[in-house]
PDB file of C-alpha atoms in Angstrom:
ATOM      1  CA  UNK C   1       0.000   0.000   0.000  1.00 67.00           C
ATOM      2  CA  UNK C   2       1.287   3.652  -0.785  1.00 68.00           C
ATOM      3  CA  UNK C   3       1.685   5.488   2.413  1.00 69.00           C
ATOM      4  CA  UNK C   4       0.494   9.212   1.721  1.00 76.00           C
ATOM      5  CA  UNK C   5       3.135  11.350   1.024  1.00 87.00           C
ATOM      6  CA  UNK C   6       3.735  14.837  -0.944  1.00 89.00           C
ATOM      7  CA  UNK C   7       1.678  13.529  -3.983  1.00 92.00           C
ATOM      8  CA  UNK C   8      -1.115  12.138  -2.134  1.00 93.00           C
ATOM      9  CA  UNK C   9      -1.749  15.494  -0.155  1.00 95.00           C
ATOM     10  CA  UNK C  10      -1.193  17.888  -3.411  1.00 96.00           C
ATOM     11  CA  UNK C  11      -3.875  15.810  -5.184  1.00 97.00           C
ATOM     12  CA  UNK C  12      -6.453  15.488  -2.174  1.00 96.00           C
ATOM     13  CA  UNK C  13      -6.126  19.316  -1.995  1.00 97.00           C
ATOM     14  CA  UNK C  14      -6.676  19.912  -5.858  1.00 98.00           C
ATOM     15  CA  UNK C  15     -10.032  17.479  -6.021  1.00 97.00           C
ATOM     16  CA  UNK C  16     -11.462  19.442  -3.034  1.00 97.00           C
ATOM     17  CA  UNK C  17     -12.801  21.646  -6.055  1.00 96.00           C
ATOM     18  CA  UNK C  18     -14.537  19.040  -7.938  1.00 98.00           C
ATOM     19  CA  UNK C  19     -18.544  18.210  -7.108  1.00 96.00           C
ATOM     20  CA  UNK C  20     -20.717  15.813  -8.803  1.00 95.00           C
ATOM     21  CA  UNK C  21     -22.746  12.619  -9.319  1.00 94.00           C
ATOM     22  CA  UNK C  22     -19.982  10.036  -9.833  1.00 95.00           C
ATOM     23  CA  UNK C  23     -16.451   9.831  -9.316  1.00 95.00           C
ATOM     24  CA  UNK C  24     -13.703   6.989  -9.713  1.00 95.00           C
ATOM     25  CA  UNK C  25      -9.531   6.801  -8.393  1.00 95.00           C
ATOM     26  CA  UNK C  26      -7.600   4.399  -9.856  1.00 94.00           C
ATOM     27  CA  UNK C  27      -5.622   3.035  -6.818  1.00 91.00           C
ATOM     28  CA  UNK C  28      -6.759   4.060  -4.062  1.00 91.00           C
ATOM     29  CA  UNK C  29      -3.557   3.103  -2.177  1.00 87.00           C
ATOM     30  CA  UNK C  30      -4.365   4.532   1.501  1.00 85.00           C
ATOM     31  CA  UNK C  31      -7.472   6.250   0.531  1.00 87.00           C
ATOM     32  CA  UNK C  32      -6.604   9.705   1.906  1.00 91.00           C
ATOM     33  CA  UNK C  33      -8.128  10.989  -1.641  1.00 94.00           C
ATOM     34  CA  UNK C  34     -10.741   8.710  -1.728  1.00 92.00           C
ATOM     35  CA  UNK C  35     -12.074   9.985   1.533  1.00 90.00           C
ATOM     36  CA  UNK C  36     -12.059  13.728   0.420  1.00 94.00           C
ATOM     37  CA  UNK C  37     -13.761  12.791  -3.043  1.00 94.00           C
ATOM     38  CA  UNK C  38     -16.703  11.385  -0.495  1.00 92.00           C
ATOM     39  CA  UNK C  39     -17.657  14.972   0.753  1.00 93.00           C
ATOM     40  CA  UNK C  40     -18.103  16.129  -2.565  1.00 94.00           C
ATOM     41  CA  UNK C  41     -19.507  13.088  -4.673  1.00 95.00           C
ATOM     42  CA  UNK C  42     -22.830  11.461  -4.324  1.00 93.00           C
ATOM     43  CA  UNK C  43     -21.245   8.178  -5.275  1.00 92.00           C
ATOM     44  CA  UNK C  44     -17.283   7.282  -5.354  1.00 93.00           C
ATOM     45  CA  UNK C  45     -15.573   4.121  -6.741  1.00 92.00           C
ATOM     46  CA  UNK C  46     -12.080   3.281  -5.926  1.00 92.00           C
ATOM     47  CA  UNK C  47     -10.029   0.295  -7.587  1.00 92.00           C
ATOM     48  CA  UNK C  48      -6.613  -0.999  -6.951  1.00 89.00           C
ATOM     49  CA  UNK C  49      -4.118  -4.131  -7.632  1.00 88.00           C
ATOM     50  CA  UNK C  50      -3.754  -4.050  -3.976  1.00 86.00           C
ATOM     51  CA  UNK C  51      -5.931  -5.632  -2.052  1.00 85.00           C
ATOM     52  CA  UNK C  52      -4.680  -4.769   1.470  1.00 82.00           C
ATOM     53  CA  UNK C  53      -5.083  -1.497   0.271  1.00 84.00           C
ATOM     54  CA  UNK C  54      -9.202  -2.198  -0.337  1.00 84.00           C
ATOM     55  CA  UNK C  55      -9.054  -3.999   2.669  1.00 80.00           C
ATOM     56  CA  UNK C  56      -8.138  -0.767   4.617  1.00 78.00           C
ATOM     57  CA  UNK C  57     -10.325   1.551   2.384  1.00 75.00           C
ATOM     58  CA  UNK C  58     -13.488  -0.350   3.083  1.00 67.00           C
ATOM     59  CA  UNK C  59     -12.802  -0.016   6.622  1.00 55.00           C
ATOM     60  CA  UNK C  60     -12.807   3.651   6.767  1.00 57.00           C
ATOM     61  CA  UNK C  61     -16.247   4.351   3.905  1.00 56.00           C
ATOM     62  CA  UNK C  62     -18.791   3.176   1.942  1.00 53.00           C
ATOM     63  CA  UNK C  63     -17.540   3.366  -1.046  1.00 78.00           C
ATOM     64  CA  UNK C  64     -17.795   0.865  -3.999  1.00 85.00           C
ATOM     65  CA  UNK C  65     -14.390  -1.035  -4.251  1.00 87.00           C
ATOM     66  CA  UNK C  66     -12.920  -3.051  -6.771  1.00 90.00           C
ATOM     67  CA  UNK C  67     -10.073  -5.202  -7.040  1.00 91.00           C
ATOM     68  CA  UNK C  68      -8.633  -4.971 -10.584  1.00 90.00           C
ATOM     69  CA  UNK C  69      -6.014  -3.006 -12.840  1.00 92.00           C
ATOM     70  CA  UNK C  70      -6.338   0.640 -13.296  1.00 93.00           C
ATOM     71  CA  UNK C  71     -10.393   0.942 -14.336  1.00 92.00           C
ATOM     72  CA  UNK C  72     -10.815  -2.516 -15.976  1.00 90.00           C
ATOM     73  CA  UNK C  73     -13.659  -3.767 -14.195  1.00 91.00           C
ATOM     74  CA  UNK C  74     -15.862  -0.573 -15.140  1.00 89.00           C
ATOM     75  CA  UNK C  75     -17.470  -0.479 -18.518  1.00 80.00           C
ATOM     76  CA  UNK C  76     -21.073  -0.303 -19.827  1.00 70.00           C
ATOM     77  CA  UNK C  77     -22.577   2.983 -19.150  1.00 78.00           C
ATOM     78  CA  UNK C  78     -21.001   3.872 -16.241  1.00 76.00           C
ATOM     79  CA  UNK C  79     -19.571   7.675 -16.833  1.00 92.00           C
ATOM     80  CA  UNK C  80     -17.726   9.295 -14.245  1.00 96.00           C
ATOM     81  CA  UNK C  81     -17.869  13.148 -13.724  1.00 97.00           C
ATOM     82  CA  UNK C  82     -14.039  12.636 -12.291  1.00 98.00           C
ATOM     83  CA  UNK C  83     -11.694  10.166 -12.795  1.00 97.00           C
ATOM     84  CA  UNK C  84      -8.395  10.967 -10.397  1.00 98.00           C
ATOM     85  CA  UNK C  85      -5.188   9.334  -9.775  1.00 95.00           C
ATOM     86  CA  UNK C  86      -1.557   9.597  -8.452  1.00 93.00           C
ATOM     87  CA  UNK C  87      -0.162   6.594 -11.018  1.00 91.00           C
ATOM     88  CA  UNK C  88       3.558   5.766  -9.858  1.00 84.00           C
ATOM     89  CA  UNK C  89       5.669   8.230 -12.291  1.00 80.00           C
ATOM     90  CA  UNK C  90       9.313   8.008 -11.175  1.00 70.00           C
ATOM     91  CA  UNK C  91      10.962   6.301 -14.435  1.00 74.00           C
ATOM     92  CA  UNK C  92      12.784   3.113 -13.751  1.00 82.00           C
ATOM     93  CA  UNK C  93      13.045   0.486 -16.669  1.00 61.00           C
ATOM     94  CA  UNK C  94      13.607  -2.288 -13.364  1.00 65.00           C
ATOM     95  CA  UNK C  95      10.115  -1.777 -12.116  1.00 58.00           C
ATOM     96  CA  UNK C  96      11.591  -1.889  -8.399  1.00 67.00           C
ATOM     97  CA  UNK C  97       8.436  -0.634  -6.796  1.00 67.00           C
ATOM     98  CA  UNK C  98       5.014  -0.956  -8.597  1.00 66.00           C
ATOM     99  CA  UNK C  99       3.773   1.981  -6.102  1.00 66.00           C
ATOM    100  CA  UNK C 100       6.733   4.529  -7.579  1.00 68.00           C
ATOM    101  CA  UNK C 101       7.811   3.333 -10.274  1.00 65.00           C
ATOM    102  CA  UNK C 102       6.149   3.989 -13.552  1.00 73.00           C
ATOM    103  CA  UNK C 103       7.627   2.360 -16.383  1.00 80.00           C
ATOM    104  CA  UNK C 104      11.157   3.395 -18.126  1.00 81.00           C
ATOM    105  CA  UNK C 105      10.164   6.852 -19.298  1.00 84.00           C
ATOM    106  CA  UNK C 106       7.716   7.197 -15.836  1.00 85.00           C
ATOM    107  CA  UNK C 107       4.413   7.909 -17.463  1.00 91.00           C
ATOM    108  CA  UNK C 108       3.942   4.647 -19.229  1.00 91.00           C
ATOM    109  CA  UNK C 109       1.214   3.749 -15.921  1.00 90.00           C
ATOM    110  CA  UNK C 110      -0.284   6.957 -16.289  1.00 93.00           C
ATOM    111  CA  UNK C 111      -0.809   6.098 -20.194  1.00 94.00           C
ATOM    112  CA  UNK C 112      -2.299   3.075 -19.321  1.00 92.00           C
ATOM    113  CA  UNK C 113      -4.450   4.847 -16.359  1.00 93.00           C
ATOM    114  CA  UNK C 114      -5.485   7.289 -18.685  1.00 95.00           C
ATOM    115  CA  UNK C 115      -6.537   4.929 -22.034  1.00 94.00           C
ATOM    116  CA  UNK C 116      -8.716   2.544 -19.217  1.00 94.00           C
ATOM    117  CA  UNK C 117     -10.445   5.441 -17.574  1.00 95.00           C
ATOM    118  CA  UNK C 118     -11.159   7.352 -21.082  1.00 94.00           C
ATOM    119  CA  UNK C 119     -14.320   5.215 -22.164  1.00 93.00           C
ATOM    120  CA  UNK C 120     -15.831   6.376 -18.554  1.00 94.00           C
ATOM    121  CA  UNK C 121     -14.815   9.966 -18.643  1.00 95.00           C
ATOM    122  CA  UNK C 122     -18.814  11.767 -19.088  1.00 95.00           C
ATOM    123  CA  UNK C 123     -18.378  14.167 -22.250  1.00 93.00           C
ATOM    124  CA  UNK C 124     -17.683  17.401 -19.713  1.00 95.00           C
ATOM    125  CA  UNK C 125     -16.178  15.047 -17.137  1.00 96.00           C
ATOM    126  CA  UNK C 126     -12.409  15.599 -15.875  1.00 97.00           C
ATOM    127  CA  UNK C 127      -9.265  13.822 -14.776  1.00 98.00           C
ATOM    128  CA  UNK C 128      -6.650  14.478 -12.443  1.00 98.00           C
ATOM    129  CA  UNK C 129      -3.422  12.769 -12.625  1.00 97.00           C
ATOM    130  CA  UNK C 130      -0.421  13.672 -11.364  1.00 96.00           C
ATOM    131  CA  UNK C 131       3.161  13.839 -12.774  1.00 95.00           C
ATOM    132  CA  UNK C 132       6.801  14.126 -11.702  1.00 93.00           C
ATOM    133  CA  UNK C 133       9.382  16.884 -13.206  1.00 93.00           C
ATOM    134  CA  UNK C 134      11.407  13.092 -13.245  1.00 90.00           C
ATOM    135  CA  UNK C 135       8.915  11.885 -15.793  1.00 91.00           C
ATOM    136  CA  UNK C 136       9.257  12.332 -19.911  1.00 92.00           C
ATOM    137  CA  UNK C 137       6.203  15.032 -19.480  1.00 91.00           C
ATOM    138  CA  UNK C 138       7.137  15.463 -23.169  1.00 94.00           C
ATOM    139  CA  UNK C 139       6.206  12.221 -23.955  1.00 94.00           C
ATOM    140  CA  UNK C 140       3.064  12.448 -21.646  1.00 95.00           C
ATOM    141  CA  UNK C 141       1.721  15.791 -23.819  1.00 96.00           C
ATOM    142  CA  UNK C 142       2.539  13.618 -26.994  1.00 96.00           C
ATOM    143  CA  UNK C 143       0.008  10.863 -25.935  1.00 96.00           C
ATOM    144  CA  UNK C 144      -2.331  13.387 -24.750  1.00 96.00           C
ATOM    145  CA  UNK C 145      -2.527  15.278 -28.050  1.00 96.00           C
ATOM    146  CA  UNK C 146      -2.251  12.053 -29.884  1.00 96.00           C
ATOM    147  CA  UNK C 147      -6.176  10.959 -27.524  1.00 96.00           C
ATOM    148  CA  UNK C 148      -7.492  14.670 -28.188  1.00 96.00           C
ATOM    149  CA  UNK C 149      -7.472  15.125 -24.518  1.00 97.00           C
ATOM    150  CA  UNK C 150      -6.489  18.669 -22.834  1.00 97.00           C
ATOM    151  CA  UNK C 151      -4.054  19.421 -20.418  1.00 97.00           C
ATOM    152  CA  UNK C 152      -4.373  22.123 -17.333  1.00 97.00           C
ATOM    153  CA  UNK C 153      -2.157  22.569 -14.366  1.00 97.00           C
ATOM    154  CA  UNK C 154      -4.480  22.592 -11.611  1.00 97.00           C
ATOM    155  CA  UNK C 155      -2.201  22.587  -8.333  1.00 97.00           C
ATOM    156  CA  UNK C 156       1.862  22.184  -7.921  1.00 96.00           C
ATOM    157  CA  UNK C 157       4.249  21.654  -5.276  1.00 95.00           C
ATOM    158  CA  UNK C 158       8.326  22.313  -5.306  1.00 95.00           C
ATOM    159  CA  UNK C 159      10.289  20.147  -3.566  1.00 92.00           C
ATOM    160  CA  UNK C 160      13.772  20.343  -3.627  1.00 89.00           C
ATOM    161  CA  UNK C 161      14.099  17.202  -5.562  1.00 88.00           C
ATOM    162  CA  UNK C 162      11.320  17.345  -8.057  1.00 91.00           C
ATOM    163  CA  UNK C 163       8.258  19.263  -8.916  1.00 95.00           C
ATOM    164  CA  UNK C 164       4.761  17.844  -8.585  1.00 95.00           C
ATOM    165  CA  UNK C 165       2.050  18.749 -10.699  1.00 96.00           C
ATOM    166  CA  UNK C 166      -1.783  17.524 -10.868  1.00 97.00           C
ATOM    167  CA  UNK C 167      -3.104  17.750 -13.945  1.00 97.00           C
ATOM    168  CA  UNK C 168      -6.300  18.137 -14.986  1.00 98.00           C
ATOM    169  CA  UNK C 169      -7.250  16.665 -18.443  1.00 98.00           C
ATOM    170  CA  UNK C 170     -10.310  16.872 -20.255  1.00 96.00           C
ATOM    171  CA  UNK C 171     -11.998  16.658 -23.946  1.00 94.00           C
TER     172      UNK C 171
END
């Protein structure tokens, strides 16, 4: 499970701004954004490869879980007015740690967050994701342009190793 850390707090405080019907995070890892998304949303689905992490999550809310890779599980016509997630994004071609690490380039998780969780995204709905000044952003704005999908910079943070960014993406 991810312990909440910079990231975690950065993106809690950016979906504090979001309201609607439906929401879904793709891994929930300790929930911390889960549980803010549940003052503001009338219903909130989590999912995560993790299932101590579930485990914990269903402790704490009411909240429909599911126990699968990034948004697989969720198809039909379920549309989500926000889709939100802090993917691991430090590159690492070794894949030490699933939680933080991300792939070789660190955004190859957050491309495959972001393709599962597109076919769910409601036609004004939004998604925050967010991405490491130690990722290929370059490659990340490639993809994004390549799926027609915006990008905003909805909250940062400067540490003195990196800078954090959530991002909020749209149609």
């Amino acid at each position: 499970m991810y312990l909440p850390a910079e990231d975690t707090l950065l993106l809690a405080d950016a979906v504090r701004q979001y309201r609607g019907r439906w929401t879904l995070e793709i891994g929930i890892g300790s929930s911390a954004v889960t549980e803010v998304l549940a003052e503001n949303f009338d219903n909130v689905a989590g999912s995560d490869i993790d299932l101590h992490s579930l485990r914990q999550c269903r402790r704490k809310n009411a909240i429909m879980l599911v126990c699968c890779d990034a948004a697989s599980a969720f198809g039909g016509d379920a549309m989500f007015d926000l889709v939100v997630s802090n993917p691991p994004y430090l590159p690492d071609d070794r894949k030490k740690d699933r939680a933080v690490h991300g792939g070789p380039s660190g955004i190859e998780t957050t491309i495959h967050f972001v393709r599962s969780a597109l076919p769910l995204l409601a036609p004004k709905g939004a998604m925050l994701v967010v991405t490491s000044s130690h990722a290929d952003v370059t490659a990340l704005d490639r993809f994004l342009e390549e799926v027609k999908l915006k990008k905003r910079v909805v909250k940062e943070k400067k540490l003195f190793f990196e800078q954090l960014q959530v991002l909020e993406l749209t149609f």
